[in-house]
Coordinates of C-alpha atoms and ligand atoms in Angstrom, one line a residue:
X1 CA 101.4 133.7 115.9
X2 CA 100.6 130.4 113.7
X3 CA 98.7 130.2 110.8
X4 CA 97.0 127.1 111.7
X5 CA 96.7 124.9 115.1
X6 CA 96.0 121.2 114.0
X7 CA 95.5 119.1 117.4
X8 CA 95.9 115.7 117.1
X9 CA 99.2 113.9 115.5
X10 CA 97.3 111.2 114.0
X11 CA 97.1 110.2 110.4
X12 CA 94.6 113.1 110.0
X13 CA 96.2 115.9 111.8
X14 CA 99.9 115.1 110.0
X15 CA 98.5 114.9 106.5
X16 CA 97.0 118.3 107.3
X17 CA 99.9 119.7 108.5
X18 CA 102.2 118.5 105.3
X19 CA 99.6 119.8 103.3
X20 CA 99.4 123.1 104.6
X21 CA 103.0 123.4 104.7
X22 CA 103.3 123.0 100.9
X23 CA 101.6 126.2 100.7
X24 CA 103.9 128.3 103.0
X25 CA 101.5 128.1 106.0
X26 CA 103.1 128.1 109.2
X27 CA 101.4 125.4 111.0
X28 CA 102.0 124.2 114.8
X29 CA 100.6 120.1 115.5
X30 CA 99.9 119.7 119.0
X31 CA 99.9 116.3 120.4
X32 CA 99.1 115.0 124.0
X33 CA 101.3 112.4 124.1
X34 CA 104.0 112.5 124.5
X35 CA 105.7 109.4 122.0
X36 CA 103.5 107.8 119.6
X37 CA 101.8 104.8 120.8
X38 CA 103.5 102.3 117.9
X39 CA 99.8 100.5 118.0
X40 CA 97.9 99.9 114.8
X41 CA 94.3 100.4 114.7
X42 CA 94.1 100.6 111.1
X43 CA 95.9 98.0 108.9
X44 CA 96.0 99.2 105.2
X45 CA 95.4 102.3 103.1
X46 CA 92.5 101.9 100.1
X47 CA 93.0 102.8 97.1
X48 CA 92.1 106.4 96.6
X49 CA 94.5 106.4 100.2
X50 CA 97.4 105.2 97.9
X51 CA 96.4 107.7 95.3
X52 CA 96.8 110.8 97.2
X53 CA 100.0 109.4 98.6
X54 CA 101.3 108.8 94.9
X55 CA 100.1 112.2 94.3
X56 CA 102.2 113.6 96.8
X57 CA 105.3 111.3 95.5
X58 CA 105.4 109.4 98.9
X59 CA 103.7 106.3 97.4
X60 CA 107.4 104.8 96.8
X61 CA 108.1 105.1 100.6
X62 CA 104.8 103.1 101.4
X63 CA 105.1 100.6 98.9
X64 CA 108.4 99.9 100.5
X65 CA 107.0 99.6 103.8
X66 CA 103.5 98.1 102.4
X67 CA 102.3 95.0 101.0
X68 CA 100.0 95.0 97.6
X69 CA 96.7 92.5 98.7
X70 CA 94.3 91.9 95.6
X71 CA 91.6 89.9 97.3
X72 CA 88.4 91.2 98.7
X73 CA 86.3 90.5 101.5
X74 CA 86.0 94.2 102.5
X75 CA 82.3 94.4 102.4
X76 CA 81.0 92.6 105.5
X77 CA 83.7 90.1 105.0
X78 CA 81.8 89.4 101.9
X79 CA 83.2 87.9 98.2
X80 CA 87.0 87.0 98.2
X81 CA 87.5 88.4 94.4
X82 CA 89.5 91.6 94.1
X83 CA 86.6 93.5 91.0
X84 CA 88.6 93.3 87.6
X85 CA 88.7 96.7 85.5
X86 CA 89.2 99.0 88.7
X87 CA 89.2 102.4 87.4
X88 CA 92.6 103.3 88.9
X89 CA 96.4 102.7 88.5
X90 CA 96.6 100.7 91.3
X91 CA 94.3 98.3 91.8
X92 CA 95.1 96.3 95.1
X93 CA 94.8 96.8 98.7
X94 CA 98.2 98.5 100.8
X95 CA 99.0 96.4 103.9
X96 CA 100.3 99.0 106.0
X97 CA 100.1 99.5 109.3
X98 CA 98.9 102.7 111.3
X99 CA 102.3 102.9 113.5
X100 CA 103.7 102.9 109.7
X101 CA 101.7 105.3 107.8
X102 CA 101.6 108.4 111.0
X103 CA 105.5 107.8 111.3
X104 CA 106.1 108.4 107.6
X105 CA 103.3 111.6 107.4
X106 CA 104.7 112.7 110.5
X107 CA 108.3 112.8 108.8
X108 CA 106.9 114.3 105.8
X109 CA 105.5 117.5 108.0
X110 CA 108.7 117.9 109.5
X111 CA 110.6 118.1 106.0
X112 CA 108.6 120.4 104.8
X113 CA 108.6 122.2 108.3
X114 CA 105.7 121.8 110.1
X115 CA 106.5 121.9 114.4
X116 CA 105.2 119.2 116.3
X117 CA 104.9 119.6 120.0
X118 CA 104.3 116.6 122.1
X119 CA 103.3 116.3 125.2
X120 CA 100.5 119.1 125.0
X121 CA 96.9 118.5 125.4
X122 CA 94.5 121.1 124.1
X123 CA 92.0 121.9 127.3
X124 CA 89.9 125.1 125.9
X125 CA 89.8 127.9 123.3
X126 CA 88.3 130.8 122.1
X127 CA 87.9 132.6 118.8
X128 CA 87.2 136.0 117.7
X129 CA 87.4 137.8 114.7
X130 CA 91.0 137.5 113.5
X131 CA 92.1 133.8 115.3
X132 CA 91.4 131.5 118.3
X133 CA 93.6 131.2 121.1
X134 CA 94.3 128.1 122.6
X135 CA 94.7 126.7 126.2
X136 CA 97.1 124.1 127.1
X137 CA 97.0 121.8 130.0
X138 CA 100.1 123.4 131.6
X139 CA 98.0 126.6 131.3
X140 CA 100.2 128.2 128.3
X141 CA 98.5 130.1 125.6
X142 CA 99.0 130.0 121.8
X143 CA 97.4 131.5 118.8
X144 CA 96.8 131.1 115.5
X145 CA 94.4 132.2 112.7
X146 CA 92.6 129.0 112.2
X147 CA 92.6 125.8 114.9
X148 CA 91.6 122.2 112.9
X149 CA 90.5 119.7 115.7
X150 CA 92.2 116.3 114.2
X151 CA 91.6 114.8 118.2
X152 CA 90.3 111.8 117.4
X153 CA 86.7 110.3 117.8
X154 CA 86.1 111.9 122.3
X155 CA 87.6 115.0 120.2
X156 CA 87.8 118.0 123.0
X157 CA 87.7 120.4 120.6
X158 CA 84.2 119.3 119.0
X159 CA 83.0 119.4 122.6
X160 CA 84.0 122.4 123.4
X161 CA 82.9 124.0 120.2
X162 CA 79.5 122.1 121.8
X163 CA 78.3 121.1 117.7
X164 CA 75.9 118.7 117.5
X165 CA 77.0 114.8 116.8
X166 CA 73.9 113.1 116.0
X167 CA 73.8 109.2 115.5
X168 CA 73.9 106.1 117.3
X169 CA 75.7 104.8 120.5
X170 CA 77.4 101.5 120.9
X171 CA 75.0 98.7 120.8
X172 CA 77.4 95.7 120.3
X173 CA 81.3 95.9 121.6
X174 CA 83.6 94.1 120.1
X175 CA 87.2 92.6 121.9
X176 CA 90.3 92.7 120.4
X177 CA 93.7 91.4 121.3
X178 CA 97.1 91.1 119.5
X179 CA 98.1 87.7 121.4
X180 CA 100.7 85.2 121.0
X181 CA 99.4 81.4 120.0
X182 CA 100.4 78.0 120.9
X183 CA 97.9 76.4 118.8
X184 CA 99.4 75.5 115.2
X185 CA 98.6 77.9 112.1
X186 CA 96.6 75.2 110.0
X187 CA 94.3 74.2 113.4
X188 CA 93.4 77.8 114.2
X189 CA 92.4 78.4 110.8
X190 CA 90.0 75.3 110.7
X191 CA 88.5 76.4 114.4
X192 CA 88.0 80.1 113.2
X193 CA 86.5 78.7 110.0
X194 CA 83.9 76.6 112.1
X195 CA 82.8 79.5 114.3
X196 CA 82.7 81.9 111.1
X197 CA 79.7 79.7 109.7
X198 CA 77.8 81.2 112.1
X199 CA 79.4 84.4 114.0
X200 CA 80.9 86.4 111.0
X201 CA 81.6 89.2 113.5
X202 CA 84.8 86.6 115.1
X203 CA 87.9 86.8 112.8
X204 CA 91.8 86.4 113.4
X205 CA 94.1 87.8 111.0
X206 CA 98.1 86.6 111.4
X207 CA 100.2 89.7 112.2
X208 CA 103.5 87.4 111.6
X209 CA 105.8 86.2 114.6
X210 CA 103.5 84.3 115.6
X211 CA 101.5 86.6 116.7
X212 CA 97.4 87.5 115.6
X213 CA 94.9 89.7 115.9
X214 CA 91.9 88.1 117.1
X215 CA 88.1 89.7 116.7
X216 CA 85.5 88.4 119.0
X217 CA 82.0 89.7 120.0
X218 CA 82.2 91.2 123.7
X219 CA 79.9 90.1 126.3
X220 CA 77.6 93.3 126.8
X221 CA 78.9 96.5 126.3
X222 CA 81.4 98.0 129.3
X223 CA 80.5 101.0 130.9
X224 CA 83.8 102.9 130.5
X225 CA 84.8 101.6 127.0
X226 CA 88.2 103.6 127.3
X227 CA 89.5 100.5 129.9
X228 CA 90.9 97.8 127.8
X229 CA 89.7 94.3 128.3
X230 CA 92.3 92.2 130.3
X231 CA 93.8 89.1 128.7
X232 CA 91.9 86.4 131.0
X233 CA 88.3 88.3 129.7
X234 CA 89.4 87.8 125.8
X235 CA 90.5 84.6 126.3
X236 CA 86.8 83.7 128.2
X237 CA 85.6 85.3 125.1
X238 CA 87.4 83.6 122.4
X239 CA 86.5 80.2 124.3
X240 CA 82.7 81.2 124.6
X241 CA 83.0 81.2 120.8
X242 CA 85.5 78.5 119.9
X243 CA 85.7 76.4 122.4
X244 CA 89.4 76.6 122.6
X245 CA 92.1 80.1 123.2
X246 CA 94.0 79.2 120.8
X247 CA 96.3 79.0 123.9
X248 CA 96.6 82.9 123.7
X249 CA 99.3 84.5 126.0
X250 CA 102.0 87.4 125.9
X251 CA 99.3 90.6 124.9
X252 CA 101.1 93.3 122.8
X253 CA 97.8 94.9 122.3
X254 CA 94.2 94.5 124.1
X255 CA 91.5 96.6 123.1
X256 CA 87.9 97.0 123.0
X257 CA 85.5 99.2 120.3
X258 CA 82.1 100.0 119.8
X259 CA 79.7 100.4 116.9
X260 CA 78.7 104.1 117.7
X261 CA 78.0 105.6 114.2
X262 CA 77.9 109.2 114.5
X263 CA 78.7 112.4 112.3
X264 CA 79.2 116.6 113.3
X265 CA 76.8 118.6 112.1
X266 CA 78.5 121.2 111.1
X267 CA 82.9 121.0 109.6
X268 CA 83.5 124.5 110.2
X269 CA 82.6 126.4 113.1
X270 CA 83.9 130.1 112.3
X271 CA 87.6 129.8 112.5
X272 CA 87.5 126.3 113.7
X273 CA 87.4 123.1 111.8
X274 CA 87.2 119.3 112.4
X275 CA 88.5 116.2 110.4
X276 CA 89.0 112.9 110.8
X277 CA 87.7 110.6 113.7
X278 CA 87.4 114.3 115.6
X279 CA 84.1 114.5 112.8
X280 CA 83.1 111.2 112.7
X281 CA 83.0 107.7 114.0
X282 CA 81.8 104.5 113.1
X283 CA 82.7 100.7 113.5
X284 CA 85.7 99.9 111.6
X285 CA 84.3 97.2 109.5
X286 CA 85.8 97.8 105.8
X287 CA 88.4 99.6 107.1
X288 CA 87.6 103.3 105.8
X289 CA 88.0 105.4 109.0
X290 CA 91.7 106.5 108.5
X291 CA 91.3 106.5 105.0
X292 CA 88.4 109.0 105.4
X293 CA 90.4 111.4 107.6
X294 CA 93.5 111.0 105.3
X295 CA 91.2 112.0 102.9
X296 CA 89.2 115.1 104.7
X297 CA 92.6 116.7 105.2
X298 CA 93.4 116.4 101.6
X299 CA 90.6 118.4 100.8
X300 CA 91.2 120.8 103.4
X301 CA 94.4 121.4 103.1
X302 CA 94.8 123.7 99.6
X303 CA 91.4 125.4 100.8
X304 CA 92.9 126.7 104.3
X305 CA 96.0 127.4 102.4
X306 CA 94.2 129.3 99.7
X307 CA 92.3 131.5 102.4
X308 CA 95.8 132.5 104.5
X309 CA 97.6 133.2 101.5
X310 CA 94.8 135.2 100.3
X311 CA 93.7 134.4 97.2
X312 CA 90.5 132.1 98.0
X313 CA 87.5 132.2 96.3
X314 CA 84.5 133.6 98.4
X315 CA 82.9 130.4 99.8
X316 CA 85.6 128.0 98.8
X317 CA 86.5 127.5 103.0
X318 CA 82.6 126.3 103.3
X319 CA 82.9 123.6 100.5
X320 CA 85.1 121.5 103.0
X321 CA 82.0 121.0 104.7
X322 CA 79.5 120.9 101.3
X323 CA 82.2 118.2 100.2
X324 CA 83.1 115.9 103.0
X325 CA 80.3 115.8 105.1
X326 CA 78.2 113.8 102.5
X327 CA 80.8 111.9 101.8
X328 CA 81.2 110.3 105.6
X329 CA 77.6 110.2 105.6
X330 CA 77.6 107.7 103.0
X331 CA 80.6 105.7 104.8
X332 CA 78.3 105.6 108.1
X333 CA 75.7 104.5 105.8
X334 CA 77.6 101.3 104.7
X335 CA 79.4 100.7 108.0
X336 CA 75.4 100.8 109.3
X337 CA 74.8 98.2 105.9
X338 CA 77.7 96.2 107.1
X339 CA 76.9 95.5 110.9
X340 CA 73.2 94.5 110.3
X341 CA 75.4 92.1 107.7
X342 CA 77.7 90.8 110.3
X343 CA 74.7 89.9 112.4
X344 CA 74.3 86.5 114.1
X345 CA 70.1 86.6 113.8
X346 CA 68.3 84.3 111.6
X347 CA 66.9 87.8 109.0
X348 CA 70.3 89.1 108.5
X349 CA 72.1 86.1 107.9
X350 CA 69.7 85.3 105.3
X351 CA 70.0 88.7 103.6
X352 CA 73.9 88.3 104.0
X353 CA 73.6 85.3 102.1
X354 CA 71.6 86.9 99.3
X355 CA 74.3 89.7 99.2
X356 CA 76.8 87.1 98.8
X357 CA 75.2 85.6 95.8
X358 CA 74.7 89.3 94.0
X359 CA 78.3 89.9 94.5
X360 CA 79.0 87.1 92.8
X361 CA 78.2 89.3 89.7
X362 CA 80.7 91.6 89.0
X363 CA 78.6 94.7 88.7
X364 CA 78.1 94.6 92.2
X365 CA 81.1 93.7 93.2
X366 CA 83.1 96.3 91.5
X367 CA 80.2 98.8 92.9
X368 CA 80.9 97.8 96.5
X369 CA 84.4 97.8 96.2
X370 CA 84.5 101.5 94.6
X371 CA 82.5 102.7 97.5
X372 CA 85.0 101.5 100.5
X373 CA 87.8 102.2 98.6
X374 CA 86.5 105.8 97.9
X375 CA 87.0 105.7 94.0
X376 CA 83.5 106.3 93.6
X377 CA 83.3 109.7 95.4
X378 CA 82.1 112.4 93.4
X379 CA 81.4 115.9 95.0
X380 CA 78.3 117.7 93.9
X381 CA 79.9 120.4 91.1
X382 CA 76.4 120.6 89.4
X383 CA 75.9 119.3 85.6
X384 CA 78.4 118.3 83.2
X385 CA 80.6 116.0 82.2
X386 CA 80.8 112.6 83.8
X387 CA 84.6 113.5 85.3
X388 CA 82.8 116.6 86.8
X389 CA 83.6 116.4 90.5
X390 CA 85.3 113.0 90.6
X391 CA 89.0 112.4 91.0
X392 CA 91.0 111.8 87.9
X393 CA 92.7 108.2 87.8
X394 CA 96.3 108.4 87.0
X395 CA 97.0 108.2 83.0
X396 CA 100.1 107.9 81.4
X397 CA 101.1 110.9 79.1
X398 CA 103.6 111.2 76.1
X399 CA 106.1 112.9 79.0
X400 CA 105.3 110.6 82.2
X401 CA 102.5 110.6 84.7
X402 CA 100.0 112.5 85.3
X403 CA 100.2 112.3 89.4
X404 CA 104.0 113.2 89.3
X405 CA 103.1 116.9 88.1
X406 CA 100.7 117.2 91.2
X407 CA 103.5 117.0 94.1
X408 CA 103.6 120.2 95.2
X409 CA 99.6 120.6 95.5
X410 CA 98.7 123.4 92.7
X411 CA 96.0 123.4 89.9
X412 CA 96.6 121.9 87.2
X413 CA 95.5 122.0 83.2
X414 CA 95.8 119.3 81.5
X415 CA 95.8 120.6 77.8
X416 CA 96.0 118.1 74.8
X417 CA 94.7 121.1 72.6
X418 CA 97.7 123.6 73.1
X419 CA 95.4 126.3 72.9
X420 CA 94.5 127.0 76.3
X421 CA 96.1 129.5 79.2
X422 CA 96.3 130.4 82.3
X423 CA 98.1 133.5 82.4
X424 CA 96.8 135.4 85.9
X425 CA 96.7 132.5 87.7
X426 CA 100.4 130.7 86.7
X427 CA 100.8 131.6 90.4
X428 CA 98.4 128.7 91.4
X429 CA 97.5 126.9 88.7
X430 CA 100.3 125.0 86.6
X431 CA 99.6 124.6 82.7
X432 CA 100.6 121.4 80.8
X433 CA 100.2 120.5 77.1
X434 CA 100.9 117.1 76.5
X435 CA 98.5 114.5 75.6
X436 CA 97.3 111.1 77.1
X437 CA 95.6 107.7 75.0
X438 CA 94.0 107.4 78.2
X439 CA 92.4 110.5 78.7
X440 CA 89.3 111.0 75.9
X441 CA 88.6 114.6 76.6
X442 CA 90.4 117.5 75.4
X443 CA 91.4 119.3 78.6
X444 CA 90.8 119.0 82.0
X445 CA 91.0 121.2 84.7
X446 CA 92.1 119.5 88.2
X447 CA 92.2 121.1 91.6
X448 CA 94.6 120.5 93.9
X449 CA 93.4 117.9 95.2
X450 CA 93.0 115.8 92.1
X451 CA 89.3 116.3 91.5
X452 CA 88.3 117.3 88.0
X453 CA 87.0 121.0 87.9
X454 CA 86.3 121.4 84.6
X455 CA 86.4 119.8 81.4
X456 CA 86.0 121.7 77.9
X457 CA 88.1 122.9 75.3
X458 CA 87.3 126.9 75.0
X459 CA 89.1 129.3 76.8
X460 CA 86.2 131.7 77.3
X461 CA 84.4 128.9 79.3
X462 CA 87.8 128.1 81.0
X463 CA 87.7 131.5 82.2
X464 CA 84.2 131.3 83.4
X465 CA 85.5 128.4 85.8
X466 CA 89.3 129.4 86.9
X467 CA 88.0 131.9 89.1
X468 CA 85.7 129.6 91.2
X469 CA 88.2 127.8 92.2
X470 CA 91.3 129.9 92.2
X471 CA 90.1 133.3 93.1
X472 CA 90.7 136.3 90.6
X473 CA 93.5 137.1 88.0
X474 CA 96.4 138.7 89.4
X475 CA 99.1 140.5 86.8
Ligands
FAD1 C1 90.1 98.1 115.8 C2 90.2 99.2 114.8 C3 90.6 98.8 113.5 C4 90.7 99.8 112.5 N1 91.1 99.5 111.3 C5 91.0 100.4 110.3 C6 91.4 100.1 109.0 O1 91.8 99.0 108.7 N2 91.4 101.1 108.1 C7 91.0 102.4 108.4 O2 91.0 103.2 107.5 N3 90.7 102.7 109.6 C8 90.7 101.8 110.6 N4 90.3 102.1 111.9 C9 90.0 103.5 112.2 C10 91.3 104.4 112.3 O3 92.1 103.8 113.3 C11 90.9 105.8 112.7 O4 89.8 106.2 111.9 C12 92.0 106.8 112.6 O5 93.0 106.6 113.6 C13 91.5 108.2 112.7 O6 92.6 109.1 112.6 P1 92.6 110.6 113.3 O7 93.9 111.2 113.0 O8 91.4 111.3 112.8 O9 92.4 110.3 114.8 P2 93.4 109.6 115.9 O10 94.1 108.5 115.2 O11 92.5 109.1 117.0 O12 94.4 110.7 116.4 C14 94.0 111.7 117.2 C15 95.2 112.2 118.0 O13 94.8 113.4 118.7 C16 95.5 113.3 120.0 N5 94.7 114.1 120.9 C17 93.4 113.8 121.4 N6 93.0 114.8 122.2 C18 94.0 115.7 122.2 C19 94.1 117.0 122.9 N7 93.1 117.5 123.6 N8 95.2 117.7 122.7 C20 96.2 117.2 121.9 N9 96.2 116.0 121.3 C21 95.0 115.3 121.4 C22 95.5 111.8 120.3 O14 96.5 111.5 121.3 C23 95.8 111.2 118.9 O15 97.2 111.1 118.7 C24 90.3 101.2 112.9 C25 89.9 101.5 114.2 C26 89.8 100.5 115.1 C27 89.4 100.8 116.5

């Protein structure tokens, strides 16, 4: 028997299972296909994306496979400036695509010993008291104590777990095809910028080779949105727009998505859980869906762990779903924001072009920015200090970084008193006196998962907050 059953070998599924397996936790990924597709839906990792990958020291193997952007244009399209003053060691944008970022997590779960079984599509499941037992296609069985459905946005298991997913459906498809061009660089980006005037919703973006990704409203939406659009339909499209194809030919990639905007009620269903897309979908307009699920399983992750090794908290499973679900409810909200911005009708164009002019103040830019890049997310840890429930930036100290001693996903204190301990929870919680000219408090408290649990100085109220994250003293 497993610990854990993550379906899905997408970005969420194999950051899951590389966190779970720094814990110990014996974890089995089951994937459906049966290679990976080598497409890229996504194109770069945000910032607090970059973050947790520093914090996991695999930031060196995507900076050599990435490419640092500084400009903006990530709300809506809105505002080229990259914000100034970004509170975070690495201010910029990682140009990396999707085919990239799964083959490197997926390599990082195998290291640390995670199996991943291609080739095996989840059909049903049930749970009882002490695990869930899951069907296969070729009619096998396996178990395990927990099952994390990381399946993607027509997630099976979040149907069969039959949880509501309120929202919206698709009301405007989009085409998109990774094509070939004849037409020269410096032309196509003088026809796009004509067409842009009025349609922000059509973009290309150069994918080198010669080869681009072009963005153009669909005509209607199709009634089986799973049947890509062929080559002679985005073409028509592109035309209907442009005037011109751009002389498109040789499709690597054609594709079609929706602007359905919808989020699970409820994370955790008894024994079974749901991240990523599998949780929630929206359009992809700022680029924050992989980001998101990267980010769901790095709060799941220690939490699951914490409960199979047996030392959680009571509650501390349930504050995956206290914690994340607001936060994707506020990225619907602003991919919601974004497509009445992206709008061809006269009211929305005229509010776009009010928006543009208030991000033209920095304020507001900086503001946007920290909300797609997820810098801004701070989970609801009640009153206190202004670090309460945000994630700590990475600071220099007098001995190296902060994120270097938060590899192998423990607690960590942060003492620039020396005063402090945590003897009865060394186990989980690692203890380091050093000091920081970037850090103005005098010790912090950081879960796993990098967000500040308590800030303070006394060890009596230190005590008062260990065990609400970490469970009880042991020794
Ligand atoms: C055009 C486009 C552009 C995008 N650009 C960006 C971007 O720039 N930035 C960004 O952050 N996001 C972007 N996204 C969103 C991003 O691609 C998704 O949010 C991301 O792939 C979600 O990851 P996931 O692991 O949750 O799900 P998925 O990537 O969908 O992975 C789910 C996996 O589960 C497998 N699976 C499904 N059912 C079963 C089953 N029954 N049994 C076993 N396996 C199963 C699937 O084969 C798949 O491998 C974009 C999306 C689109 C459509």
């Amino acid at each position: 028997m497993f610990d854990v059953i993550v379906v899905g070998s997408g970005p969420t599924g194999l950051m899951l299972a590389g966190e779970l397996r720094l814990h110990g936790v014996r974890v089995l990924v089951l994937e459906k296909e049966t290679e990976p597709s080598g497409q890229s839906r996504a194109l770069g990792l945000h910032v607090r994306s970059v973050e947790v990958m520093d914090q996991r020291g695999l930031l060196d193997q995507f900076l050599a496979l990435g490419q640092q952007f500084t400009v903006g244009g990530f709300f809506a399209g809105i505002g080229e400036r990259w914000p100034e003053r970004l509170d975070t060691a690495h201010s910029y944008v990682l140009g990396i695509p999707q085919s990239t970022t799964e083959r490197l997590l997926a390599e990082r779960a195998a290291e640390l010993g995670a199996e991943i079984r291609r080739g095996c599509e989840l059909v049903g499941f049930r749970q009882d008291d002490e695990g869930v037992t899951v069907e296969l296609a070729d009619s096998t069985q396996v178990r395990a104590r927990y099952l994390v459905g990381c399946d993607g946005g027509r997630s099976t298991v979040r149907k069969l777990l039959g949880v509501g997913f309120p929202g919206e459906p698709t009301r405007v498809e989009t085409l998109l095809g990774e094509v070939e061009v004849t037409m020269p660089p410096e032309e196509l980006a003088a026809a796009v910028a004509e067409v842009r005037k009025e349609h922000s919703r059509f973009g290309t973006m150069p994918l080198g080779d010669g080869v681009y990704r072009l963005i153009v409203p669909a005509d209607g939406v199709a009634e089986d949105r799973s049947v890509p659009p062929t080559l002679e339909e985005l073409k028509q499209q592109v035309r209907a727009f442009a005037g011109t194809d751009f002389g498109a030919h040789s499709p690597r990639w054609l594709s079609r998505f929706g602007d359905a905007t919808r989020l699970v009620e409820h994370y955790r269903t008894g024994r079974v859980l749901l991240a990523g897309d599998a949780a929630h979908v929206h359009p992809p307009t700022g680029g924050m869906g992989l980001n998101l699920g990267i980010q769901d399983a790095f709060n799941l992750g220690w939490k699951l762990a914490a409960d199979l090794n047996g030392w959680s908290p009571e509650g501390l499973l349930d504050t995956y779903h206290t914690e994340r679900h607001p936060v994707a409810a506020n990225v619907l909200d602003n991919t919601r924001v974004q497509t009445e911005l992206l709008s061809s009708e006269p009211g929305p164009r005229a509010v776009r072009r009010l928006v543009s002019e208030l991000m033209e103040f920095e304020e507001v830019n900086r503001y946007l920015i920290e909300k797609i890049t997820a810098i801004a997310v701070r989970y609801d840890f009640g009153e206190g200090h202004e670090l309460l429930g945000r994630r700590l930036r990475d600071v220099k100290l007098k001995r190296g970084r902060l994120y270097d001693l938060m590899h192998d996903g423990r607690g960590l204190l942060l003492d620039q008193t020396g005063r402090l301990s945590v003897t009865g929870w060394a186990d989980r919680v690692d203890h380091v006196i050093d000091v920081s000219e970037e850090l103005d408090v005098p010790a912090v408290l950081l879960r796993p998962d990098g967000h500040v649990a308590w800030v303070g100085e006394e060890q009596r109220d230190l005590l008062d907050h260990l065990p609400k994250w970490f469970g009880t003293a042991t020794g």
